[in-house]
Coordinates of C-alpha atoms in Angstrom, one line a residue:
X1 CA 0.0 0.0 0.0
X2 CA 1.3 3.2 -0.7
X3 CA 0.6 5.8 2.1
X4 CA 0.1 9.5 1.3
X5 CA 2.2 10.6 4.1
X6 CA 4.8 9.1 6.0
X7 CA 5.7 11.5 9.2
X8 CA 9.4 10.7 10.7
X9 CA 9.0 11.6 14.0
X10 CA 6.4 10.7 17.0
X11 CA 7.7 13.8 19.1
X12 CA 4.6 16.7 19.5
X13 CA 4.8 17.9 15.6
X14 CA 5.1 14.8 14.4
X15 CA 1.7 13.1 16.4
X16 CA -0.3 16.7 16.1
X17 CA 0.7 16.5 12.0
X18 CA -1.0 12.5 12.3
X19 CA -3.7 13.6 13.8
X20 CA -5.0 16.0 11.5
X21 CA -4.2 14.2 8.5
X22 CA -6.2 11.0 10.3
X23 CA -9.2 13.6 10.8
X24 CA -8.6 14.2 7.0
X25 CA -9.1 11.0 6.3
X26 CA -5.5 10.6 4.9
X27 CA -3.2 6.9 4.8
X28 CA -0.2 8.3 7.5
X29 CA 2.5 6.2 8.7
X30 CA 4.3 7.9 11.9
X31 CA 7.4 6.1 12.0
X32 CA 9.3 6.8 15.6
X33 CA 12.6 5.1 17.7
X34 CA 11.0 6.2 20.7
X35 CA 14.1 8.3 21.7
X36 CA 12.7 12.1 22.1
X37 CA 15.0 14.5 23.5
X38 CA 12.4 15.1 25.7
X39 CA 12.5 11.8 27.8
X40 CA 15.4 12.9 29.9
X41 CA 12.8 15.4 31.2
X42 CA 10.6 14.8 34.1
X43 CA 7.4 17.1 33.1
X44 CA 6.8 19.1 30.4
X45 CA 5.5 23.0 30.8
X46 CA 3.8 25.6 29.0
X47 CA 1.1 23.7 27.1
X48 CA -2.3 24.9 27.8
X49 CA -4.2 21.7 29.5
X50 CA -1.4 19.8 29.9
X51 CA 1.3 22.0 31.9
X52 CA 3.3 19.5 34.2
X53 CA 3.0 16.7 32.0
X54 CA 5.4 14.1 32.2
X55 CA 6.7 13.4 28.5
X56 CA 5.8 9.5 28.3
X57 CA 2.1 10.5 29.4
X58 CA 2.0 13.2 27.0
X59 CA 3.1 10.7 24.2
X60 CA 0.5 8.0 25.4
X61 CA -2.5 10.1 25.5
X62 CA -1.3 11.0 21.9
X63 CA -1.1 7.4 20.6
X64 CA -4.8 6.6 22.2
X65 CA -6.2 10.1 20.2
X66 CA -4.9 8.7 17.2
X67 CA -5.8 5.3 17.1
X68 CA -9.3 6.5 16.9
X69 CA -8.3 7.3 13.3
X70 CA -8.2 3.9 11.0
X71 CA -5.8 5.2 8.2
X72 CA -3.1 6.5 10.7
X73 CA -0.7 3.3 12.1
X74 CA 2.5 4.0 14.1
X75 CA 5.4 1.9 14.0
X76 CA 8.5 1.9 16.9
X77 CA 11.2 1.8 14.3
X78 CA 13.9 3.6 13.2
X79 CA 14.1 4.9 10.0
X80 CA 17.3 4.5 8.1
X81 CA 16.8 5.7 4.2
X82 CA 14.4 7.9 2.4
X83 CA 15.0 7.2 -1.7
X84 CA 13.0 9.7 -3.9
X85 CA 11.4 6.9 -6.3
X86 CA 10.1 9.4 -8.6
X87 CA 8.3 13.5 -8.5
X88 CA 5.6 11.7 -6.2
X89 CA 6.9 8.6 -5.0
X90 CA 9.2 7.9 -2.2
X91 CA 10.9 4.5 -0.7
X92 CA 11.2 4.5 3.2
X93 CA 13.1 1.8 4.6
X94 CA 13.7 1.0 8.8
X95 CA 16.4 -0.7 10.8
X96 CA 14.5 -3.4 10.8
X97 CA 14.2 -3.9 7.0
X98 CA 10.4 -2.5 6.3
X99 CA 10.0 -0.6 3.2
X100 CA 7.0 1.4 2.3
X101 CA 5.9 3.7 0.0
X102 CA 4.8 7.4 0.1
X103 CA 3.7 10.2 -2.1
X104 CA 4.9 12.9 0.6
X105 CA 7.5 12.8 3.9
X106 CA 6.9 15.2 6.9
X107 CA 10.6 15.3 9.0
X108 CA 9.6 15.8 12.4
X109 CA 12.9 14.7 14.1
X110 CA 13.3 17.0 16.5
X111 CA 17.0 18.0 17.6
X112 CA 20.3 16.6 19.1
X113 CA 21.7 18.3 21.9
X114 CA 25.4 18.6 22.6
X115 CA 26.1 19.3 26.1
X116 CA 28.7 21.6 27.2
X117 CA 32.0 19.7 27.7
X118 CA 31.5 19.5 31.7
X119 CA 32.0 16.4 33.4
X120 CA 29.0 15.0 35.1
X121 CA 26.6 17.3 33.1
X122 CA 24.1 14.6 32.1
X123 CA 23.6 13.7 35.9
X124 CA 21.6 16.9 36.3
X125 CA 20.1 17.7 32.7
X126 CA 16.8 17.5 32.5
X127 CA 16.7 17.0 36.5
X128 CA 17.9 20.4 37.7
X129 CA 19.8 22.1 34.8
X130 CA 17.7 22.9 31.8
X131 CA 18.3 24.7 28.4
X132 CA 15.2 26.7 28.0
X133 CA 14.0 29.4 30.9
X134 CA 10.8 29.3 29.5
X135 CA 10.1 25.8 30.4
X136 CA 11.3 25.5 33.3
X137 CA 12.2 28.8 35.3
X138 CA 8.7 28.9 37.6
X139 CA 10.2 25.6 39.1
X140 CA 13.6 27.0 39.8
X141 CA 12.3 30.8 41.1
X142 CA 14.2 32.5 43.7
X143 CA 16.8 29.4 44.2
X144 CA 20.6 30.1 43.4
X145 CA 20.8 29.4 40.2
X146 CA 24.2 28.6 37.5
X147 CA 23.7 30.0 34.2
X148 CA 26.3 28.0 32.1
X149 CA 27.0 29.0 28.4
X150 CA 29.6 29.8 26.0
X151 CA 27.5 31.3 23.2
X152 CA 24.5 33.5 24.1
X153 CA 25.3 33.9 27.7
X154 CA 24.1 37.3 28.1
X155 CA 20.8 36.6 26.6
X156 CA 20.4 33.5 29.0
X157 CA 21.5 35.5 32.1
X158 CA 18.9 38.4 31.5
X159 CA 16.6 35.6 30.4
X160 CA 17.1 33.8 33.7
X161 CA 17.0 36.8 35.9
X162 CA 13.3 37.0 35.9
X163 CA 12.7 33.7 37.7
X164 CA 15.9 34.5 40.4
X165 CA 17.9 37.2 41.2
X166 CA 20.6 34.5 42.7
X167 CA 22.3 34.0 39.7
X168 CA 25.9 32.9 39.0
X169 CA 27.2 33.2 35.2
X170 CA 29.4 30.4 34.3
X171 CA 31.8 31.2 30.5
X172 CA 33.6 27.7 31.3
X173 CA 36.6 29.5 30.2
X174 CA 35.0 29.0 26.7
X175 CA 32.5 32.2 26.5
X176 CA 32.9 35.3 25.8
X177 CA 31.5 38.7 27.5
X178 CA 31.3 41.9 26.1
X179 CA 33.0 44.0 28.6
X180 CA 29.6 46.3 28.9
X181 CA 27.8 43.0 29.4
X182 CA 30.2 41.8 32.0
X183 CA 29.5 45.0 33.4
X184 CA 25.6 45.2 33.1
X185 CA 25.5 41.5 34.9
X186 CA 27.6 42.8 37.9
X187 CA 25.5 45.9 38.3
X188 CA 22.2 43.4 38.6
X189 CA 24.2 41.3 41.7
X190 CA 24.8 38.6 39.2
X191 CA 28.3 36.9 40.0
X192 CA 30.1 36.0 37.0
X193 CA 32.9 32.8 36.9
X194 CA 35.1 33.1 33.5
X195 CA 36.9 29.9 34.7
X196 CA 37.2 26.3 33.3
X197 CA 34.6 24.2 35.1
X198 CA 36.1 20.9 36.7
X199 CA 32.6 19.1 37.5
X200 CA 29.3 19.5 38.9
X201 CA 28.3 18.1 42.5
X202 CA 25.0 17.0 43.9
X203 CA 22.9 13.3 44.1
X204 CA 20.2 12.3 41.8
X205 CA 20.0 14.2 39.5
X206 CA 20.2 17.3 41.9
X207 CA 22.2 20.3 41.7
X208 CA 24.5 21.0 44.9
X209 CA 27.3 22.9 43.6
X210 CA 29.8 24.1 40.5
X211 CA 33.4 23.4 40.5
X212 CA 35.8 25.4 39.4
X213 CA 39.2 24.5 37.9
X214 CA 40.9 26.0 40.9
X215 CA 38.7 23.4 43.2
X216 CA 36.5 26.5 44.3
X217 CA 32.4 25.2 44.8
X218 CA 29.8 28.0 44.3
X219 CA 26.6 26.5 46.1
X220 CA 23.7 26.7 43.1
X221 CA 20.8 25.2 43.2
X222 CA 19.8 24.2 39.8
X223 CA 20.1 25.9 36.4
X224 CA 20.3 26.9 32.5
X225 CA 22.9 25.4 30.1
X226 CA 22.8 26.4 26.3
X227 CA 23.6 23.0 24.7
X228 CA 24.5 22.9 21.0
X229 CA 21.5 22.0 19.0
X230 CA 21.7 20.1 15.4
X231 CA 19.8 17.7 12.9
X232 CA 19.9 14.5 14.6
X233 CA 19.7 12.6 11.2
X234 CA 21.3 13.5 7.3
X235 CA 17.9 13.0 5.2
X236 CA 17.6 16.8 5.4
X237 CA 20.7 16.5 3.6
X238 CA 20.4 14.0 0.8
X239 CA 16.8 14.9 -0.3
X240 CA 18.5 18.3 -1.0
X241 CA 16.6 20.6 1.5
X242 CA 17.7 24.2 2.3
X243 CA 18.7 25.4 6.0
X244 CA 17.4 28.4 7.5
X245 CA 19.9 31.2 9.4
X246 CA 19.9 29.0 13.1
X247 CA 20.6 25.7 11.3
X248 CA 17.3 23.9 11.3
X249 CA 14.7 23.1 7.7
X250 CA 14.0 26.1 6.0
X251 CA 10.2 26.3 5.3
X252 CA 7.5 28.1 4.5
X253 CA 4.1 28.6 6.8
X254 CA 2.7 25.5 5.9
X255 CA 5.7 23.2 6.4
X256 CA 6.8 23.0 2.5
X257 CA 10.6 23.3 2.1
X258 CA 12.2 24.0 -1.3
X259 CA 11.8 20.0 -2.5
X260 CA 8.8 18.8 -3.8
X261 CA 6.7 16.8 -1.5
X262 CA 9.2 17.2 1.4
X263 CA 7.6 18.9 4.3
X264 CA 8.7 19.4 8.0
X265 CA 7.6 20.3 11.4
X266 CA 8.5 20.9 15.2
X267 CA 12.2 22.0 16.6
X268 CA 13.7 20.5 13.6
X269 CA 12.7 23.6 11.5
X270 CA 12.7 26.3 13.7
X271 CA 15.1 25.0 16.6
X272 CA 14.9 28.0 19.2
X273 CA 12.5 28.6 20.6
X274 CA 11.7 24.9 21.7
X275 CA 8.7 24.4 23.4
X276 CA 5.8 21.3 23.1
X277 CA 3.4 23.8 22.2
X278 CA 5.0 25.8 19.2
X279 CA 6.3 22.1 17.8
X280 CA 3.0 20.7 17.8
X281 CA 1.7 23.4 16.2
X282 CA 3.9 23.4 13.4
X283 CA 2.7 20.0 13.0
X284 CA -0.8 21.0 12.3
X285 CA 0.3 23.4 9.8
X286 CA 2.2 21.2 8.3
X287 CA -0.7 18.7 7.7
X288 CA -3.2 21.5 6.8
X289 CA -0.2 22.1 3.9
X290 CA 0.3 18.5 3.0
X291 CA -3.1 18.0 2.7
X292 CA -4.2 21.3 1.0
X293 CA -1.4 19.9 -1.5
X294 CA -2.9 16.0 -2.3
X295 CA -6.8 17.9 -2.4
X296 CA -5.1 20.6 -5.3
X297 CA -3.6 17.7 -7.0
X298 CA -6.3 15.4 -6.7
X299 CA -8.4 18.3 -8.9
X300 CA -5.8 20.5 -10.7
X301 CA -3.3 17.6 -11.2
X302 CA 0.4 18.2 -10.3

């Protein structure tokens, strides 16, 4: 059977895109490895209805929303090729050596993150150190906080300030401050650490303190990191789609990119900011494009 969309991807774009295109009455296979960056992350925030979420729940109300659709089916695999077969036809093939045919792709992939190059840093992210303010700063209010970056740490720092005043700026020898930054951070009370850090200190997951190169600890609490974000997968690559300025699928409003029947949704196209609620509506989009697209065809031809 050929499918008129194949979605790679079961993270909030990807599910949100099945689900419309199921209410559409469209063939959809989700194909998903069950790996989210999310999952290191205990709840999920800022998603009207569903604030506190933990990521697995989120995921498993999805599934049971979408299996009241017939012509959607989701398969745990991983995908390993996408071959353009023709202008409207292409080959999928998984890990586990399924092949099946589609007339359009959504990439909903998400992101990798790179953590900064601190021992001990995956002990406490997700837990108690967190890349986005946004998501997580009402949990962390008023506690010491470590704001650890080498690119953007001045936009984290003010960032983080709203949620604590306690905050202790960490370059890891690696960032850089503009001397008037430097400056502006000080006047505010916010301590700033331009030295390597040796390691992180606390138990289960829990922030206790930063170490310094020196052996110096400077008592925080919990905090921000900026890790570095990319494409966790090359068919971006090989089916010849464009990049936009911060790295991630250039497309247009409706999840089109610059190849033909190639569309894509969630932090994979915009990348920052990265939040459940803006990926899964990029998803919807997405399928309101893809399926505004088969509906033209299907009466103006292609």
């Amino acid at each position: 059977m050929k499918y008129d969309c194949a979605i790679i991807g079961g993270g909030p774009a990807g599910l949100n895109a099945a689900l419309v295109l199921g209410r559409a009455r469209r063939r959809v296979l989700l194909v998903d490895d069950d790996k989210a960056r999310n999952r290191v992350t205990r709840e999920a925030h800022g998603f009207i209805t569903r604030d506190g979420i933990k990521p697995a729940e989120f995921r498993k109300l999805a599934h049971a929303e979408i299996a009241q659709y017939p012509t959607v089916e989701i398969k745990k695999e991983t995908v390993i090729s996408i071959i353009r077969l023709s202008k409207n036809e292409f080959s999928i093939t998984t890990s586990e050596g399924y092949t099946i045919s589609s007339t359009k792709i959504l990439l909903a992939t998400g992101l990798k993150d790179e953590q900064p190059n601190i021992p001990d840093i995956e002990q406490f992210y997700g837990t108690s150190l967190f890349s986005c303010p946004y998501c997580d700063g009402w949990e962390l209010r008023d506690k010491p906080l470590a704001v650890i970056a080498d690119k953007n740490v001045y936009k984290l720092a003010k960032e983080a300030y709203i949620w604590s005043e306690d905050l202790a700026v960490f370059t890891n020898g690696e960032g850089r401050l503009e001397w008037e930054e430097r400056n502006r951070l000080l006047a505010k009370g916010i301590k700033v650490y331009e030295d390597m850090i040796s390691g992180l200190e606390g138990k289960n997951g829990q922030l206790r303190s930063v170490r310094l190169e020196d052996g110096t600890l400077i008592d925080r609490s919990g905090g921000f990191v900026t890790p570095v974000w990319s494409l966790p997968h090359s068919f971006a690559d090989e089916l010849g789609c464009e990049l936009n300025e911060f790295g991630g699928i250039q497309t247009d409003r409706y999840g089109r990119t610059n190849v033909w029947n190639v569309y894509a949704a969630g932090d994979t196209t915009h990348i920052v900011p990265a939040q459940l609620v803006i990926a899964a509506g990029t998803g919807s989009a997405a399928a309101i494009g893809i399926n505004g697209d088969l509906t033209n065809a299907l009466f103006d031809g292609e």
